[in-house]
Amino acid sequence: MIKTWDTVVRKPRKKPYRWLIYIALILIYVWAFSGVEFSGLKKTAGKVFSSIVSGIFSPDWGYVYLPDGEDLLRGLLDTLMISILGTFISAILCIPFAFWSARNMSRLRTVSGTGKIILSIVRTFPELVMALIFIKAVGPGSFAGVLALGVHSIGMLGKLYGDEIENIDRGPSEALTASGANKLQTLWFAVLPQVLPGFLSYTLYRFEINMRSASVLGAIGAGGIGVPLIFALSTRHWDRVGIILLGIVVMITITDLFSSAIRRKLV
Amino acid sequence: MSIRADLNITPPVTPVKQRPKPPNRLKHYLTAVLVLLLLWFSAHRTEASFGELFEGMPEMMKLLKEMFPPRWSYFDNIVDGMLDTIRMAWLGTTFGAILSIPVALLCASNISPSRWVYYPVRFLLNLVRTVPDLLMAALFVAIFGIGPFAGMLALTVFSFGLMSKLIYEVMETIDHGPLEAMQAVGANRIQNIVYAVVPQVQAHFMSYLLYTFEINVRAAAVLGLVGAGGIGLFYEATLGFLEYDKTCVIILFTLAIVLIIDYASTKLREKLL
């Protein structure tokens, strides 16, 4: 008998429960579509859309700088400052959490496990809710935004820092322990130099994300450019919305370029 | 007689060992000063004062005390809102992912027709990604009215930006062997993509899809604040009426759902890769 291609290479056998997955997927989509009904465009949709487009393409340049009080540049500066300070606070606060959650820093798995769970709870807590709570405490304004970003970012930064600590080379710490260094000295001379570039790079990365969050935190009164933006949206000053969106896009692009240039130097 | 003498090689003179000079620290000090100045200025600008924070602490404690015990009876009212949030996230992720495939193909430098295509497309993609999702939702609410449909569209645009970037980066790292083989047997561009590119990236695609879904569930939970449907509407309502015990139920419910979805998608992703 001549061996044909089909007898030499068998077709991969399809799994028997494959169709079950397909049916489940279809059911999920049916369920999803059933809830999000398309109620049709609003009657004013066409008008609103055209005014949005014309507003965005003919921005209110006069708003860029006003000699007295609130203008675009000051709003953007506030947003930038909120994200710098918020990132700094979380970069400091997350270090103990990172060491707590790193598996190679403690002998018991339960210790690092609880650390990881706490970090993921902090991560899932929406930052807007956190901002609402801080607004209660310190009143509406930029400082509430700083605190919200600072606490919320601990979740992600702590996890990234923890991963970095888990990946270190054991050699230097063992050498130091062998030559009689105490715990603190090992940490300072063997662990820290290894993880510092990674820490800085993650901090810059988080700064980029915080920049985006800071521009929307204002929507609920936590300072920055979001405050005038939501105001302009609700009063339908589309030319002002246009210039603010433009400002946000330009600022985020610049900070992204800047921070990724520094990050490339670090790693 | 040694070989060295034969060849008339003098042993190298070992120079007197000097201690290497410590690296110049000036740059580090300057950076530190710069960073401190920046921090000081931002603290000044945002009117950060930790005195105020400590003064506000009792206020915050009062808030937390009002949150507990959570009023569990409110749970029945928010289940629908939560399901809406998940629906929005799921559909937004799906549509965003579908849209991202052609754009990612145009962006990847090894598949795209020419650099005149992929640089402009990448630039547009970067613009899409800079617009925060909440703003997008606010714009769509203005066009389509209040409801989950606007939220779904906002998440579609948001996931489209994210997925396109992740996928084109994967496409750029694929193995070129299959591509060359396909070209050698005379495949056209479409066949090339279907038989050489897709099999290599589909596992990554699914993994990123799940990852985007995770992010979208979190984002969808707050989109309601601008009127885009889902559980966020309830945040606004309960906080507005100062019913913090209800807010607490919402927060706990959101937390539970997000943790479950995170866990499930992490397990699935581990299986995929």
XYZ file of C-alpha atoms in Angstrom:
540
model
C 0.000 0.000 0.000
C 1.290 3.391 -0.904
C 1.468 5.798 1.936
C -0.425 8.913 1.078
C -0.109 12.215 2.784
C -3.279 11.584 4.739
C -1.996 8.396 6.345
C 1.380 9.847 7.245
C 0.182 13.050 8.800
C -3.123 12.674 10.556
C -5.355 15.622 10.820
C -5.425 16.862 14.387
C -8.461 15.413 16.072
C -11.003 17.946 17.063
C -11.931 17.936 20.675
C -15.381 16.474 21.283
C -16.589 19.295 23.478
C -15.568 21.928 20.973
C -19.120 22.639 19.833
C -20.156 23.184 23.439
C -17.768 26.129 23.610
C -19.190 27.565 20.403
C -22.739 27.277 21.711
C -21.737 28.914 24.978
C -20.093 31.778 23.089
C -23.182 32.308 20.930
C -25.375 32.326 24.021
C -23.132 34.912 25.667
C -23.398 37.170 22.650
C -27.182 36.797 22.480
C -27.352 37.660 26.164
C -25.045 40.646 25.721
C -26.911 42.080 22.769
C -30.241 41.635 24.498
C -29.223 44.130 27.178
C -27.594 46.834 25.095
C -30.469 47.931 22.964
C -29.803 50.444 20.275
C -32.469 52.968 21.066
C -31.820 54.914 17.906
C -30.078 58.205 17.584
C -31.283 61.079 19.656
C -33.331 63.502 17.615
C -30.694 66.107 18.101
C -27.867 63.687 17.293
C -27.127 65.089 13.859
C -27.008 68.633 15.123
C -24.948 67.715 18.156
C -22.537 65.684 16.071
C -22.006 68.417 13.513
C -21.499 71.008 16.222
C -19.037 68.712 17.989
C -17.084 68.232 14.790
C -17.134 71.897 13.864
C -16.231 72.797 17.462
C -13.346 70.379 17.565
C -12.016 71.608 14.243
C -12.363 75.258 15.104
C -11.031 75.352 18.646
C -11.469 78.336 20.890
C -7.887 79.602 20.741
C -8.706 82.465 23.062
C -8.993 79.977 25.902
C -5.353 78.894 25.705
C -4.178 81.787 27.833
C -6.321 84.148 29.827
C -4.467 86.698 31.909
C -6.822 86.307 34.852
C -7.850 82.988 36.284
C -8.637 79.633 34.734
C -7.335 78.836 31.276
C -6.068 75.864 29.321
C -2.380 76.170 30.189
C -3.043 76.435 33.912
C -5.429 73.485 33.770
C -2.851 71.372 31.977
C -0.143 72.434 34.416
C -2.393 71.410 37.302
C -3.025 68.031 35.682
C 0.698 67.511 35.180
C 1.452 68.426 38.778
C -1.306 66.146 40.101
C 0.126 63.196 38.222
C 3.744 63.926 39.205
C 2.926 64.180 42.882
C 0.497 61.261 42.806
C 3.054 59.033 41.097
C 5.749 60.059 43.582
C 3.563 59.289 46.590
C 2.635 55.847 45.265
C 6.231 55.069 44.267
C 7.278 55.576 47.884
C 4.269 53.954 49.535
C 4.299 50.824 47.396
C 7.849 49.758 48.328
C 6.900 48.023 51.615
C 3.972 46.329 49.853
C 6.295 45.132 47.095
C 8.700 43.521 49.583
C 5.756 42.034 51.434
C 4.332 40.435 48.297
C 7.640 39.219 46.794
C 7.896 35.463 47.215
C 11.672 35.365 47.716
C 11.647 37.888 50.558
C 9.733 35.781 53.055
C 9.954 32.161 54.015
C 6.221 31.521 54.175
C 4.093 31.441 51.045
C 1.108 32.718 53.015
C 2.904 35.991 53.774
C 3.559 36.850 50.141
C 0.136 35.485 49.216
C -1.705 37.896 51.509
C 0.437 40.754 50.186
C -0.559 39.885 46.639
C -4.247 39.718 47.537
C -4.126 43.129 49.223
C -2.441 44.638 46.166
C -5.024 43.207 43.802
C -7.846 44.547 45.955
C -6.263 48.012 45.879
C -5.884 47.645 42.119
C -9.522 46.821 41.501
C -10.875 49.629 43.659
C -11.902 52.248 41.077
C -9.838 55.404 41.363
C -12.857 57.604 40.788
C -14.488 56.138 43.899
C -11.261 56.720 45.759
C -11.257 60.304 44.538
C -14.826 60.719 45.805
C -13.767 59.507 49.243
C -10.757 61.832 49.352
C -12.877 64.743 48.198
C -14.942 64.101 51.328
C -11.807 64.360 53.426
C -9.912 67.308 51.946
C -12.583 68.997 49.888
C -12.742 69.259 46.101
C -9.536 70.310 44.391
C -6.207 69.117 43.130
C -5.061 67.632 46.418
C -7.919 65.117 46.420
C -6.811 64.052 42.939
C -3.217 63.643 44.125
C -4.296 61.436 47.021
C -6.593 59.321 44.847
C -3.860 58.690 42.274
C -1.300 58.115 44.988
C -3.327 55.430 46.731
C -4.758 53.798 43.622
C -1.371 53.451 41.896
C 0.008 51.482 44.850
C -1.899 48.455 43.551
C -0.236 48.253 40.183
C 3.172 49.651 41.100
C 3.409 47.317 44.101
C 2.770 44.325 41.871
C 5.316 45.425 39.247
C 7.922 46.218 41.912
C 7.225 42.857 43.539
C 7.791 41.029 40.248
C 11.060 42.908 39.839
C 12.181 41.833 43.325
C 11.259 38.223 42.585
C 13.509 38.250 39.528
C 16.741 39.349 41.213
C 19.960 37.371 41.131
C 20.583 35.652 44.492
C 24.389 35.769 44.109
C 25.132 39.211 45.526
C 22.874 38.727 48.564
C 24.468 35.347 49.311
C 27.945 36.833 48.972
C 27.057 39.596 51.372
C 25.459 37.211 53.857
C 28.563 35.020 53.670
C 30.785 37.972 54.509
C 28.650 38.735 57.538
C 26.362 41.507 56.445
C 23.147 41.954 58.338
C 19.693 41.979 56.752
C 19.613 45.728 56.233
C 23.056 45.819 54.629
C 22.113 42.995 52.256
C 19.017 44.889 51.276
C 20.910 48.125 50.727
C 23.958 46.804 48.849
C 22.655 43.696 47.042
C 18.922 44.029 46.453
C 18.448 47.733 45.919
C 21.072 48.276 43.179
C 19.532 45.430 41.200
C 15.941 46.574 41.391
C 16.373 50.339 41.190
C 16.464 50.727 37.369
C 13.365 48.536 37.072
C 11.586 50.520 39.781
C 12.328 53.836 38.065
C 11.211 52.530 34.701
C 7.901 51.247 36.101
C 7.369 54.535 37.921
C 7.717 56.448 34.667
C 5.349 54.038 32.975
C 2.821 54.574 35.744
C 3.311 58.311 35.360
C 2.136 58.027 31.749
C -1.004 56.204 32.893
C -1.631 58.665 35.715
C -1.431 61.516 33.265
C -4.481 60.053 31.520
C -6.345 59.427 34.759
C -5.587 62.915 36.042
C -7.259 64.422 33.008
C -10.534 62.644 33.809
C -10.460 62.835 37.619
C -11.541 66.434 37.221
C -14.902 65.184 35.995
C -15.900 64.602 39.604
C -14.184 67.685 40.980
C -10.676 66.459 41.731
C -8.887 69.318 40.004
C -6.934 69.600 36.791
C -8.112 70.063 33.237
C -11.109 67.737 33.721
C -13.051 70.369 35.633
C -13.331 72.920 32.786
C -13.748 70.062 30.313
C -16.822 68.581 31.990
C -18.175 72.064 32.432
C -17.728 72.790 28.729
C -19.277 69.425 27.809
C -22.359 69.986 29.912
C -22.861 73.549 28.718
C -22.167 72.406 25.125
C -19.364 74.837 24.391
C -17.989 72.574 21.711
C -15.227 74.924 20.567
C -13.918 74.907 24.123
C -14.209 71.123 24.303
C -12.204 71.063 21.091
C -9.321 73.139 22.416
C -9.222 71.213 25.705
C -9.153 67.841 23.941
C -6.407 69.146 21.690
C -4.477 70.335 24.736
C -4.834 66.937 26.441
C -3.719 65.061 23.329
C -0.662 67.296 22.882
C 0.309 67.121 26.547
C -0.072 63.340 26.797
C 1.908 62.826 23.597
C 4.747 65.031 24.861
C 4.933 63.381 28.291
C 4.813 59.907 26.688
C 7.716 60.751 24.373
C 9.684 62.295 27.230
C 9.167 59.479 29.682
C 9.783 56.689 27.182
C 13.055 58.394 26.176
C 14.165 58.340 29.816
C 12.967 54.753 30.222
C 15.018 53.606 27.245
C 18.086 55.125 28.885
C 17.402 53.367 32.174
C 16.894 49.799 31.045
C 65.112 27.683 27.131
C 61.602 28.945 27.221
C 59.529 29.704 24.212
C 59.117 33.233 25.323
C 62.813 33.947 25.107
C 62.943 32.314 21.669
C 60.354 34.584 20.291
C 61.917 37.528 22.030
C 58.773 38.603 23.775
C 59.137 40.651 26.877
C 56.605 39.923 29.577
C 54.046 42.694 29.782
C 54.799 45.326 32.336
C 52.056 45.404 34.899
C 51.197 49.017 35.529
C 51.021 50.233 39.080
C 47.484 49.593 40.119
C 45.644 52.730 40.885
C 42.279 52.923 42.455
C 39.724 53.784 39.812
C 38.364 57.235 40.328
C 34.864 57.318 41.697
C 32.395 58.289 39.002
C 31.391 61.888 38.889
C 28.489 62.378 41.218
C 27.569 65.873 40.040
C 25.001 64.646 37.537
C 23.225 62.608 40.191
C 23.095 65.538 42.598
C 21.744 67.796 39.883
C 19.042 65.241 38.991
C 18.098 64.913 42.643
C 17.852 68.688 43.039
C 15.754 68.920 39.887
C 13.366 66.206 41.052
C 13.017 67.806 44.482
C 12.285 71.191 42.908
C 9.667 69.596 40.668
C 8.029 67.896 43.633
C 8.099 71.053 45.705
C 6.556 73.029 42.886
C 3.828 70.465 42.267
C 3.019 70.300 45.961
C 2.757 74.063 45.966
C 0.627 74.112 42.833
C -1.823 71.419 43.951
C -2.030 72.972 47.411
C -1.053 69.689 48.982
C -0.938 69.971 52.718
C -0.740 66.986 54.941
C -2.100 69.025 57.801
C -5.298 69.297 55.826
C -5.246 65.554 55.226
C -4.979 64.881 58.955
C -7.714 67.387 59.654
C -9.840 65.622 57.076
C -9.137 62.211 58.552
C -12.040 62.245 61.020
C -14.336 63.258 58.152
C -13.103 60.277 56.179
C -13.499 58.000 59.164
C -17.056 59.231 59.563
C -17.657 58.380 55.917
C -16.239 54.913 56.376
C -18.346 54.415 59.476
C -21.433 55.366 57.523
C -20.494 52.822 54.896
C -20.636 49.982 57.391
C -22.640 47.901 57.800
C -23.494 47.707 54.078
C -27.204 47.659 53.323
C -27.473 44.265 51.651
C -31.085 44.727 50.629
C -29.888 47.180 47.986
C -28.123 44.320 46.240
C -31.214 43.307 44.237
C -31.457 46.778 42.685
C -27.933 46.811 41.306
C -27.689 43.341 39.750
C -29.156 44.634 36.483
C -26.730 47.541 36.422
C -23.825 45.200 36.985
C -24.951 42.886 34.188
C -25.198 45.935 31.910
C -21.616 46.819 32.828
C -20.403 43.337 31.899
C -22.374 43.407 28.645
C -20.910 46.785 27.726
C -17.396 45.576 28.446
C -17.864 42.322 26.534
C -19.357 43.886 23.399
C -16.943 46.810 23.461
C -14.016 44.399 23.672
C -15.381 42.267 20.821
C -15.957 45.137 18.420
C -12.697 46.824 19.348
C -10.820 43.581 18.744
C -12.456 43.029 15.344
C -11.634 46.579 14.262
C -8.072 46.269 15.485
C -7.160 43.375 13.170
C -6.984 45.296 9.854
C -5.365 48.296 11.517
C -2.738 46.135 13.211
C -1.937 44.551 9.844
C -1.402 48.024 8.403
C 0.770 49.075 11.350
C 3.151 46.114 11.478
C 6.292 47.093 9.601
C 6.907 43.576 8.228
C 3.411 43.103 6.789
C 2.304 46.593 5.884
C 2.667 47.540 2.202
C 5.053 50.429 2.774
C 6.327 52.856 5.342
C 4.085 55.491 3.788
C 1.195 53.456 5.176
C 2.381 52.386 8.583
C 3.786 55.629 9.927
C 0.588 57.659 9.352
C -1.627 54.825 10.660
C 0.485 54.489 13.781
C 0.277 58.216 14.320
C -3.535 58.125 14.104
C -3.567 55.176 16.487
C -1.513 57.147 19.006
C -4.011 59.975 18.780
C -6.881 57.563 19.478
C -5.093 56.214 22.532
C -4.490 59.612 24.108
C -8.200 60.388 24.472
C -9.298 59.031 27.876
C -12.265 56.621 27.791
C -14.392 58.714 30.109
C -14.238 61.646 27.695
C -15.125 59.387 24.824
C -18.120 58.192 26.825
C -19.176 61.762 27.535
C -19.026 62.576 23.819
C -21.002 59.474 22.840
C -23.614 60.211 25.494
C -24.086 63.608 23.879
C -24.719 61.927 20.523
C -26.580 58.726 21.377
C -28.246 59.680 24.601
C -27.879 58.227 28.082
C -27.537 54.443 28.239
C -25.234 51.480 27.810
C -24.993 51.927 24.046
C -22.844 55.048 24.432
C -20.682 53.235 26.960
C -20.229 50.302 24.620
C -19.068 52.612 21.825
C -16.621 54.367 24.134
C -15.159 51.022 25.189
C -15.010 49.917 21.539
C -12.829 52.883 20.638
C -10.726 52.423 23.759
C -10.157 48.682 23.199
C -9.482 49.302 19.540
C -6.588 51.604 20.419
C -5.163 49.246 23.013
C -5.567 46.001 21.036
C -4.165 47.429 17.797
C -0.971 48.458 19.520
C -0.522 45.149 21.359
C -1.254 43.068 18.248
C 0.975 44.934 15.849
C 3.840 44.623 18.298
C 3.304 40.846 18.354
C 3.077 40.735 14.560
C 6.443 42.414 14.278
C 8.092 39.648 16.292
C 6.748 36.670 14.301
C 8.993 34.095 12.666
C 9.695 35.042 9.049
C 10.203 31.460 7.825
C 6.557 30.690 7.064
C 6.123 34.071 5.359
C 9.054 33.406 3.037
C 7.870 29.868 2.341
C 4.441 31.147 1.381
C 5.947 33.758 -0.895
C 8.195 31.143 -2.505
C 5.201 29.028 -3.502
C 3.479 32.069 -4.900
C 0.897 32.991 -2.305
C -0.735 36.365 -2.575
C -0.959 38.860 0.263
C -4.247 37.551 1.683
C -3.088 33.919 1.637
C 0.127 35.035 3.237
C -1.724 36.648 6.109
C -4.195 33.789 6.585
C -1.690 30.920 6.535
C 1.543 32.485 7.788
C 0.626 35.364 10.096
C -2.666 34.371 11.706
C -1.580 30.988 13.113
C 1.392 32.640 14.768
C -0.477 35.473 16.440
C -3.859 33.964 17.273
C -2.928 32.718 20.739
C -1.526 36.145 21.623
C -4.605 37.744 20.167
C -6.896 35.734 22.446
C -4.718 36.446 25.440
C -4.764 40.189 24.778
C -8.493 40.019 24.181
C -9.008 38.646 27.677
C -6.615 41.215 29.118
C -8.520 44.039 27.409
C -11.774 42.605 28.722
C -10.391 42.765 32.265
C -9.446 46.411 31.815
C -12.793 47.191 30.211
C -14.813 45.752 33.083
C -13.010 48.139 35.407
C -13.449 51.055 33.032
C -17.129 50.222 32.416
C -17.795 50.332 36.144
C -17.119 54.073 36.216
C -18.419 55.118 32.791
C -21.869 55.497 34.330
C -20.657 58.633 36.082
C -21.049 60.512 32.800
C -24.319 58.793 31.977
C -23.077 55.842 29.944
C -25.085 53.172 31.750
C -24.044 50.325 33.967
C -23.146 50.244 37.628
C -21.598 53.728 37.533
C -25.067 55.290 37.464
C -25.644 53.799 40.887
C -22.415 55.248 42.245
C -23.604 58.662 41.219
C -27.127 58.182 42.613
C -26.123 56.782 46.005
C -23.276 59.236 46.548
C -25.516 62.105 45.543
C -28.131 61.142 48.125
C -25.446 60.474 50.753
C -26.524 56.843 51.124
C -23.071 55.516 51.785
C -24.226 52.146 53.071
C -25.644 51.503 49.587
C -22.439 52.748 47.966
C -20.570 50.225 50.028
C -22.688 47.388 48.607
C -21.905 48.621 45.079
C -18.189 48.820 45.803
C -18.076 45.321 47.298
C -20.093 43.880 44.413
C -17.837 45.541 41.820
C -14.791 44.255 43.658
C -16.155 40.697 43.700
C -17.041 40.706 39.995
C -13.709 42.208 38.949
C -11.773 39.707 41.070
C -13.724 36.769 39.602
C -13.199 37.962 36.029
C -9.514 38.646 36.670
C -9.042 35.176 38.101
C -10.917 33.423 35.289
C -9.119 35.335 32.568
C -5.696 34.780 34.130
C -6.359 31.030 34.232
C -7.548 31.033 30.601
C -4.556 33.060 29.474
C -2.161 30.663 31.180
C -3.766 27.864 29.167
C -3.485 29.778 25.906
C 0.198 30.689 25.999
